[in-house]
C-alpha cells in the first residue's frame, strides 16, 4: 500500500492527444512557432508572407500528452486559383482540430485581416480558441500590454471568450513551453496518435522540396515568391558506394511561371542556383541524416498558379 501512495498525481492523470492548429494572416509567425515547439525544422519559414502551402504536422511528445500541430497556410484574400485552394485547406483544417491557436504579431496593430479571421473563428462554437501574441521580442512591454488588451476586446466584440491569451517569442524561446502546457489539457483523453520519435507525418520528398523552395525564396524580388514551386522527381541511393560512405542522389525541378524569371533564379553564371543548392543541401542532410548530391533544374510552367492542370501536376 505504501508503494501506491508514493505515486505522483501526474502518473495517474489520463494521457491526452489531439490536433492543434495555428491560424493567422500570412507571416504571423505560425511556422516558426511550430518549429520551436517541435524542437526541429518541420515547417519552412521565410520573411515573405504566404510561404506555407502544405498543411505540415509537427508532433510534440510529452509524458502527459502528444500535441499534433497543424500548420496551415495564412488565410488571405485570394487572387489566384492557388490562393482559393490554400484558403479551402485552412477552413477544412479548422473543422477537424481540437484546439485553434490564433497567431497575432505583437509588433503590428490588429488590422482588417485579423478581424476577418477572428470573425470566421467566432462561427466555430465548440472548439477552444487560444490567442497567441507572437514576436514579443520585437516590442517593449507597453506595446505588448496594449496588444493583449486589444486582442481581449476583439473576442468580446465578436461574442466569444478566448480559452487563453498567451504572449510568446519563438525566436527567443519565451513562454513556448507554457503554450504547450496550456494546449495539452484542452486535448481529448487518448493514447499517443504517433510513435515516439516521429516529429512529422509529412513525406520526406515533400519536406525536401519545401527546404529547396525555402532556399530559393531568399533574396529574390518581391514578385517572385508565389511563382516558385519545387518538385522532387526522385531520391535514390548512389550505387556501388561503401557502406560507411553512402550518398543519396536527389533530382529536383524548380518551377517558375515565366521565362523572364529563369535568370533571376539561376543568377549570373548560375551563381544563385548554386547558392540555393548549397543552402538547401545542408538542411536536407540534417533532415535525412545522410550525405546528399543535389541536382537542381529550373523549368517554366506557364502561369501555373491559375492553371488547374498545372496545379495538380505540382501537388496542389
Short mmCIF file of N, CA, C and O in Angstrom, two decimals, residues 132-235:
data_model
loop_
_atom_site.label_atom_id
_atom_site.label_comp_id
_atom_site.label_asym_id
_atom_site.label_seq_id
_atom_site.Cartn_x
_atom_site.Cartn_y
_atom_site.Cartn_z
N UNK A 132 -2.59 33.74 -29.47
CA UNK A 132 -1.14 33.67 -29.24
C UNK A 132 -0.51 34.95 -29.80
O UNK A 132 -0.55 35.19 -31.01
N UNK A 133 0.01 35.78 -28.90
CA UNK A 133 0.67 37.02 -29.34
C UNK A 133 2.12 36.67 -29.64
O UNK A 133 2.90 36.39 -28.73
N UNK A 134 2.47 36.64 -30.93
CA UNK A 134 3.80 36.21 -31.36
C UNK A 134 4.77 37.39 -31.46
O UNK A 134 4.36 38.56 -31.40
N UNK A 135 6.04 37.06 -31.63
CA UNK A 135 7.11 38.06 -31.89
C UNK A 135 7.23 39.09 -30.77
O UNK A 135 7.49 40.28 -31.02
N UNK A 136 7.05 38.65 -29.51
CA UNK A 136 7.11 39.59 -28.38
C UNK A 136 8.51 40.17 -28.18
O UNK A 136 8.67 41.19 -27.52
N UNK A 137 9.52 39.50 -28.77
CA UNK A 137 10.90 40.01 -28.66
C UNK A 137 11.09 41.31 -29.45
O UNK A 137 12.10 42.00 -29.27
N UNK A 138 10.12 41.67 -30.29
CA UNK A 138 10.24 42.87 -31.12
C UNK A 138 9.63 44.12 -30.50
O UNK A 138 9.71 45.20 -31.08
N UNK A 139 8.98 43.98 -29.31
CA UNK A 139 8.27 45.14 -28.74
C UNK A 139 8.63 45.37 -27.26
O UNK A 139 9.10 44.47 -26.58
N UNK A 140 8.37 46.60 -26.81
CA UNK A 140 8.52 46.95 -25.39
C UNK A 140 7.26 46.48 -24.64
O UNK A 140 6.22 46.21 -25.25
N UNK A 141 7.35 46.42 -23.30
CA UNK A 141 6.24 45.90 -22.50
C UNK A 141 4.95 46.71 -22.67
O UNK A 141 3.85 46.17 -22.65
N UNK A 142 5.06 48.03 -22.87
CA UNK A 142 3.86 48.88 -23.03
C UNK A 142 3.08 48.49 -24.29
O UNK A 142 1.86 48.33 -24.27
N UNK A 143 3.82 48.31 -25.39
CA UNK A 143 3.17 47.93 -26.65
C UNK A 143 2.55 46.54 -26.54
O UNK A 143 1.46 46.28 -27.06
N UNK A 144 3.23 45.63 -25.83
CA UNK A 144 2.70 44.28 -25.63
C UNK A 144 1.40 44.33 -24.82
O UNK A 144 0.42 43.67 -25.17
N UNK A 145 1.38 45.14 -23.76
CA UNK A 145 0.19 45.27 -22.92
C UNK A 145 -0.99 45.79 -23.73
O UNK A 145 -2.14 45.31 -23.60
N UNK A 146 -0.72 46.76 -24.62
CA UNK A 146 -1.79 47.32 -25.47
C UNK A 146 -2.35 46.25 -26.42
O UNK A 146 -3.55 46.17 -26.66
N UNK A 147 -1.43 45.42 -26.94
CA UNK A 147 -1.87 44.37 -27.87
C UNK A 147 -2.70 43.30 -27.14
O UNK A 147 -3.72 42.84 -27.66
N UNK A 148 -2.29 42.95 -25.93
CA UNK A 148 -3.04 41.96 -25.14
C UNK A 148 -4.46 42.45 -24.87
O UNK A 148 -5.43 41.70 -25.00
N UNK A 149 -4.58 43.73 -24.54
CA UNK A 149 -5.90 44.33 -24.27
C UNK A 149 -6.75 44.34 -25.55
O UNK A 149 -7.93 43.99 -25.53
N UNK A 150 -6.12 44.73 -26.67
CA UNK A 150 -6.84 44.80 -27.95
C UNK A 150 -7.37 43.42 -28.36
O UNK A 150 -8.50 43.29 -28.84
N UNK A 151 -6.57 42.39 -28.13
CA UNK A 151 -6.97 41.03 -28.50
C UNK A 151 -8.12 40.56 -27.60
O UNK A 151 -9.08 39.93 -28.06
N UNK A 152 -8.03 40.87 -26.31
CA UNK A 152 -9.11 40.52 -25.37
C UNK A 152 -10.43 41.18 -25.82
O UNK A 152 -11.48 40.53 -25.86
N UNK A 153 -10.35 42.46 -26.18
CA UNK A 153 -11.54 43.20 -26.62
C UNK A 153 -12.10 42.67 -27.93
O UNK A 153 -13.32 42.66 -28.14
N UNK A 154 -11.21 42.20 -28.80
CA UNK A 154 -11.66 41.65 -30.09
C UNK A 154 -12.58 40.45 -29.85
O UNK A 154 -13.64 40.33 -30.49
N UNK A 155 -12.21 39.57 -28.91
CA UNK A 155 -13.07 38.43 -28.58
C UNK A 155 -14.42 38.89 -28.04
O UNK A 155 -15.47 38.36 -28.42
N UNK A 156 -14.38 39.88 -27.15
CA UNK A 156 -15.63 40.41 -26.56
C UNK A 156 -16.56 40.97 -27.64
O UNK A 156 -17.76 40.73 -27.62
N UNK A 157 -15.98 41.75 -28.55
CA UNK A 157 -16.78 42.36 -29.64
C UNK A 157 -17.48 41.31 -30.48
O UNK A 157 -18.59 41.51 -30.96
N UNK A 158 -16.81 40.15 -30.66
CA UNK A 158 -17.38 39.12 -31.53
C UNK A 158 -18.17 38.07 -30.75
O UNK A 158 -18.63 37.08 -31.30
N UNK A 159 -18.31 38.30 -29.43
CA UNK A 159 -19.18 37.45 -28.62
C UNK A 159 -18.60 36.10 -28.23
O UNK A 159 -19.35 35.15 -28.04
N UNK A 160 -17.26 35.99 -28.14
CA UNK A 160 -16.70 34.75 -27.61
C UNK A 160 -15.53 35.06 -26.69
O UNK A 160 -14.98 36.15 -26.70
N UNK A 161 -15.17 34.05 -25.88
CA UNK A 161 -14.08 34.24 -24.92
C UNK A 161 -12.91 33.36 -25.31
O UNK A 161 -13.08 32.18 -25.63
N UNK A 162 -11.70 33.94 -25.31
CA UNK A 162 -10.50 33.14 -25.58
C UNK A 162 -10.28 32.17 -24.42
O UNK A 162 -10.44 32.54 -23.25
N UNK A 163 -9.92 30.92 -24.73
CA UNK A 163 -9.58 29.97 -23.66
C UNK A 163 -8.34 30.47 -22.91
O UNK A 163 -8.23 30.32 -21.70
N UNK A 164 -7.41 31.07 -23.66
CA UNK A 164 -6.19 31.67 -23.08
C UNK A 164 -5.72 32.78 -24.02
O UNK A 164 -6.00 32.74 -25.21
N UNK A 165 -4.99 33.74 -23.46
CA UNK A 165 -4.25 34.71 -24.29
C UNK A 165 -2.79 34.63 -23.84
O UNK A 165 -2.49 34.89 -22.67
N UNK A 166 -1.91 34.19 -24.74
CA UNK A 166 -0.52 33.90 -24.35
C UNK A 166 0.47 34.68 -25.21
O UNK A 166 0.47 34.53 -26.43
N UNK A 167 1.32 35.52 -24.59
CA UNK A 167 2.40 36.16 -25.37
C UNK A 167 3.60 35.22 -25.46
O UNK A 167 4.01 34.62 -24.46
N UNK A 168 4.15 35.04 -26.67
CA UNK A 168 5.32 34.16 -26.85
C UNK A 168 6.34 34.79 -27.79
O UNK A 168 6.00 35.66 -28.61
N UNK A 169 7.56 34.34 -27.68
CA UNK A 169 8.58 34.62 -28.70
C UNK A 169 9.23 33.31 -29.08
O UNK A 169 9.95 32.71 -28.27
N UNK A 170 8.93 32.82 -30.29
CA UNK A 170 9.52 31.56 -30.75
C UNK A 170 11.02 31.72 -30.95
O UNK A 170 11.80 30.82 -30.68
N UNK A 171 11.43 32.90 -31.43
CA UNK A 171 12.86 33.16 -31.68
C UNK A 171 13.62 33.22 -30.36
O UNK A 171 14.71 32.66 -30.22
N UNK A 172 13.05 33.88 -29.35
CA UNK A 172 13.71 33.99 -28.05
C UNK A 172 13.38 32.85 -27.10
O UNK A 172 13.83 32.84 -25.95
N UNK A 173 12.57 31.87 -27.57
CA UNK A 173 12.14 30.73 -26.76
C UNK A 173 11.50 31.19 -25.44
O UNK A 173 11.77 30.64 -24.37
N UNK A 174 10.67 32.22 -25.52
CA UNK A 174 9.99 32.76 -24.34
C UNK A 174 8.55 32.27 -24.30
O UNK A 174 7.80 32.50 -25.25
N UNK A 175 8.19 31.55 -23.25
CA UNK A 175 6.84 31.05 -23.00
C UNK A 175 6.35 30.04 -24.03
O UNK A 175 5.15 29.76 -24.10
N UNK A 176 7.27 29.48 -24.82
CA UNK A 176 6.87 28.46 -25.81
C UNK A 176 6.38 27.20 -25.08
O UNK A 176 5.36 26.62 -25.44
N UNK A 177 7.12 26.80 -24.03
CA UNK A 177 6.70 25.61 -23.26
C UNK A 177 5.40 25.87 -22.50
O UNK A 177 4.58 24.97 -22.35
N UNK A 178 5.22 27.11 -22.02
CA UNK A 178 3.97 27.46 -21.36
C UNK A 178 2.79 27.24 -22.31
O UNK A 178 1.73 26.73 -21.92
N UNK A 179 2.98 27.63 -23.57
CA UNK A 179 1.92 27.45 -24.57
C UNK A 179 1.56 25.96 -24.69
O UNK A 179 0.37 25.60 -24.70
N UNK A 180 2.58 25.10 -24.75
CA UNK A 180 2.32 23.65 -24.82
C UNK A 180 1.58 23.18 -23.57
O UNK A 180 0.65 22.36 -23.65
N UNK A 181 1.96 23.73 -22.39
CA UNK A 181 1.29 23.37 -21.13
C UNK A 181 -0.19 23.75 -21.15
O UNK A 181 -1.02 23.08 -20.53
N UNK A 182 -0.51 24.85 -21.84
CA UNK A 182 -1.90 25.33 -21.88
C UNK A 182 -2.73 24.58 -22.92
O UNK A 182 -3.93 24.40 -22.76
N UNK A 183 -2.07 24.14 -24.00
CA UNK A 183 -2.79 23.40 -25.04
C UNK A 183 -3.13 21.98 -24.56
O UNK A 183 -4.24 21.48 -24.79
N UNK A 184 -2.17 21.34 -23.87
CA UNK A 184 -2.31 19.92 -23.51
C UNK A 184 -3.63 19.58 -22.80
O UNK A 184 -4.33 18.63 -23.20
N UNK A 185 -4.06 20.34 -21.76
CA UNK A 185 -5.31 19.96 -21.06
C UNK A 185 -6.56 20.12 -21.92
O UNK A 185 -7.61 19.59 -21.58
N UNK A 186 -6.45 20.86 -23.02
CA UNK A 186 -7.62 21.07 -23.89
C UNK A 186 -7.81 19.94 -24.89
O UNK A 186 -8.81 19.89 -25.61
N UNK A 187 -6.84 19.02 -24.96
CA UNK A 187 -6.92 17.90 -25.90
C UNK A 187 -7.74 16.77 -25.29
O UNK A 187 -7.82 16.63 -24.07
N UNK A 188 -8.33 15.92 -26.13
CA UNK A 188 -9.12 14.80 -25.58
C UNK A 188 -8.23 13.73 -24.95
O UNK A 188 -7.06 13.60 -25.32
N UNK A 189 -8.79 12.97 -24.01
CA UNK A 189 -8.06 11.83 -23.44
C UNK A 189 -7.85 10.80 -24.55
O UNK A 189 -8.79 10.44 -25.26
N UNK A 190 -6.59 10.38 -24.71
CA UNK A 190 -6.28 9.47 -25.81
C UNK A 190 -4.86 8.95 -25.64
O UNK A 190 -3.99 9.66 -25.14
N UNK A 191 -4.60 7.71 -26.07
CA UNK A 191 -3.20 7.27 -26.13
C UNK A 191 -2.49 8.05 -27.25
O UNK A 191 -3.16 8.72 -28.06
N UNK A 192 -1.16 7.99 -27.33
CA UNK A 192 -0.45 8.71 -28.41
C UNK A 192 -0.96 8.30 -29.79
O UNK A 192 -1.30 7.14 -30.01
N UNK A 193 -1.03 9.26 -30.69
CA UNK A 193 -1.52 9.00 -32.06
C UNK A 193 -0.38 8.63 -33.00
O UNK A 193 -0.61 8.05 -34.05
N UNK A 194 0.84 9.01 -32.63
CA UNK A 194 2.02 8.72 -33.46
C UNK A 194 3.09 8.06 -32.60
O UNK A 194 3.17 8.33 -31.40
N UNK A 195 3.94 7.21 -33.19
CA UNK A 195 5.01 6.56 -32.42
C UNK A 195 6.00 7.57 -31.85
O UNK A 195 6.25 8.62 -32.46
N UNK A 196 6.56 7.24 -30.69
CA UNK A 196 7.61 8.05 -30.07
C UNK A 196 8.74 8.25 -31.08
O UNK A 196 9.14 7.32 -31.76
N UNK A 197 9.24 9.46 -31.20
CA UNK A 197 10.34 9.71 -32.14
C UNK A 197 9.87 10.33 -33.45
O UNK A 197 10.63 11.01 -34.13
N UNK A 198 8.61 10.11 -33.85
CA UNK A 198 8.10 10.77 -35.06
C UNK A 198 7.93 12.26 -34.78
O UNK A 198 7.33 12.63 -33.77
N UNK A 199 8.45 13.10 -35.66
CA UNK A 199 8.32 14.55 -35.47
C UNK A 199 7.36 15.18 -36.48
O UNK A 199 6.92 16.30 -36.32
N UNK A 200 7.05 14.45 -37.54
CA UNK A 200 6.10 14.95 -38.53
C UNK A 200 5.59 13.76 -39.33
O UNK A 200 6.22 12.71 -39.35
N UNK A 201 4.41 13.92 -39.98
CA UNK A 201 3.96 12.86 -40.88
C UNK A 201 4.07 13.30 -42.34
O UNK A 201 3.55 12.68 -43.24
N UNK A 202 4.78 14.40 -42.52
CA UNK A 202 4.99 14.91 -43.87
C UNK A 202 5.95 13.97 -44.62
O UNK A 202 7.01 13.62 -44.09
N UNK A 203 5.63 13.53 -45.85
CA UNK A 203 6.55 12.66 -46.60
C UNK A 203 7.90 13.35 -46.81
O UNK A 203 7.97 14.56 -47.00
N UNK A 204 8.97 12.55 -46.78
CA UNK A 204 10.32 13.11 -46.91
C UNK A 204 10.50 13.90 -48.20
O UNK A 204 11.13 14.95 -48.21
N UNK A 205 9.94 13.40 -49.30
CA UNK A 205 10.13 14.09 -50.59
C UNK A 205 9.49 15.48 -50.56
O UNK A 205 10.03 16.43 -51.13
N UNK A 206 8.35 15.60 -49.87
CA UNK A 206 7.67 16.90 -49.76
C UNK A 206 8.52 17.84 -48.90
O UNK A 206 8.70 19.02 -49.23
N UNK A 207 9.07 17.32 -47.80
CA UNK A 207 9.90 18.16 -46.92
C UNK A 207 11.16 18.63 -47.64
O UNK A 207 11.58 19.78 -47.49
N UNK A 208 11.76 17.74 -48.42
CA UNK A 208 12.96 18.10 -49.18
C UNK A 208 12.63 19.21 -50.18
O UNK A 208 13.35 20.20 -50.31
N UNK A 209 11.49 19.06 -50.88
CA UNK A 209 11.06 20.08 -51.84
C UNK A 209 10.84 21.42 -51.15
O UNK A 209 11.22 22.48 -51.67
N UNK A 210 10.25 21.39 -49.94
CA UNK A 210 10.00 22.63 -49.20
C UNK A 210 11.31 23.30 -48.77
O UNK A 210 11.42 24.53 -48.78
N UNK A 211 12.31 22.50 -48.39
CA UNK A 211 13.60 23.07 -47.98
C UNK A 211 14.29 23.74 -49.18
O UNK A 211 14.93 24.79 -49.04
N UNK A 212 14.15 23.14 -50.35
CA UNK A 212 14.73 23.75 -51.56
C UNK A 212 13.99 25.05 -51.87
O UNK A 212 14.60 26.07 -52.19
N UNK A 213 12.65 25.03 -51.73
CA UNK A 213 11.87 26.24 -52.02
C UNK A 213 12.21 27.35 -51.03
O UNK A 213 12.30 28.53 -51.40
N UNK A 214 12.43 26.99 -49.76
CA UNK A 214 12.81 27.99 -48.76
C UNK A 214 14.11 28.69 -49.16
O UNK A 214 14.23 29.91 -49.10
N UNK A 215 15.10 27.88 -49.60
CA UNK A 215 16.38 28.47 -50.02
C UNK A 215 16.20 29.33 -51.27
O UNK A 215 16.82 30.39 -51.40
N UNK A 216 15.33 28.90 -52.18
CA UNK A 216 15.09 29.66 -53.42
C UNK A 216 14.37 30.98 -53.15
O UNK A 216 14.52 31.95 -53.89
N UNK A 217 13.59 31.03 -52.05
CA UNK A 217 12.85 32.26 -51.72
C UNK A 217 13.75 33.37 -51.20
O UNK A 217 13.41 34.55 -51.29
N UNK A 218 14.90 33.01 -50.65
CA UNK A 218 15.77 34.01 -50.03
C UNK A 218 16.34 34.97 -51.07
O UNK A 218 16.96 34.55 -52.03
N UNK A 219 16.11 36.24 -50.85
CA UNK A 219 16.77 37.27 -51.66
C UNK A 219 16.25 37.44 -53.08
O UNK A 219 16.93 38.04 -53.91
N UNK A 220 15.07 36.91 -53.39
CA UNK A 220 14.54 37.14 -54.74
C UNK A 220 13.61 38.35 -54.72
O UNK A 220 13.16 38.80 -53.68
N UNK A 221 13.31 38.85 -55.89
CA UNK A 221 12.47 40.05 -55.97
C UNK A 221 11.08 39.78 -55.41
O UNK A 221 10.61 38.65 -55.37
N UNK A 222 10.41 40.85 -55.02
CA UNK A 222 9.12 40.74 -54.34
C UNK A 222 8.07 39.96 -55.13
O UNK A 222 7.23 39.28 -54.56
N UNK A 223 8.13 40.05 -56.46
CA UNK A 223 7.05 39.41 -57.24
C UNK A 223 7.28 37.91 -57.43
O UNK A 223 6.42 37.22 -57.92
N UNK A 224 8.43 37.42 -57.04
CA UNK A 224 8.76 36.04 -57.39
C UNK A 224 8.30 34.95 -56.41
O UNK A 224 8.00 33.85 -56.84
N UNK A 225 8.23 35.18 -55.09
CA UNK A 225 7.98 34.07 -54.16
C UNK A 225 6.80 33.17 -54.52
O UNK A 225 6.91 31.96 -54.47
N UNK A 226 5.67 33.77 -54.92
CA UNK A 226 4.50 32.94 -55.20
C UNK A 226 4.63 32.20 -56.52
O UNK A 226 3.84 31.33 -56.83
N UNK A 227 5.62 32.58 -57.33
CA UNK A 227 5.80 31.95 -58.63
C UNK A 227 6.68 30.71 -58.56
O UNK A 227 6.86 30.02 -59.54
N UNK A 228 7.27 30.45 -57.38
CA UNK A 228 8.20 29.32 -57.25
C UNK A 228 7.50 28.09 -56.69
O UNK A 228 6.81 28.16 -55.68
N UNK A 229 7.69 26.96 -57.37
CA UNK A 229 7.24 25.66 -56.85
C UNK A 229 8.39 24.68 -57.07
O UNK A 229 9.17 24.84 -58.01
N UNK A 230 8.49 23.70 -56.20
CA UNK A 230 9.57 22.71 -56.33
C UNK A 230 8.98 21.31 -56.28
O UNK A 230 8.13 21.01 -55.44
N UNK A 231 9.42 20.47 -57.21
CA UNK A 231 9.00 19.06 -57.21
C UNK A 231 10.25 18.19 -57.19
O UNK A 231 11.14 18.36 -58.04
N UNK A 232 10.35 17.29 -56.22
CA UNK A 232 11.44 16.32 -56.18
C UNK A 232 11.03 15.13 -57.06
O UNK A 232 10.04 14.46 -56.79
N UNK A 233 11.79 14.92 -58.13
CA UNK A 233 11.45 13.85 -59.08
C UNK A 233 11.86 12.48 -58.55
O UNK A 233 11.13 11.52 -58.69
N UNK A 234 13.06 12.41 -57.96
CA UNK A 234 13.47 11.13 -57.36
C UNK A 234 14.56 11.31 -56.32
O UNK A 234 15.32 12.28 -56.35
N UNK A 235 14.58 10.36 -55.38
CA UNK A 235 15.63 10.30 -54.35
C UNK A 235 16.12 8.86 -54.34
O UNK A 235 15.39 7.96 -53.93
#
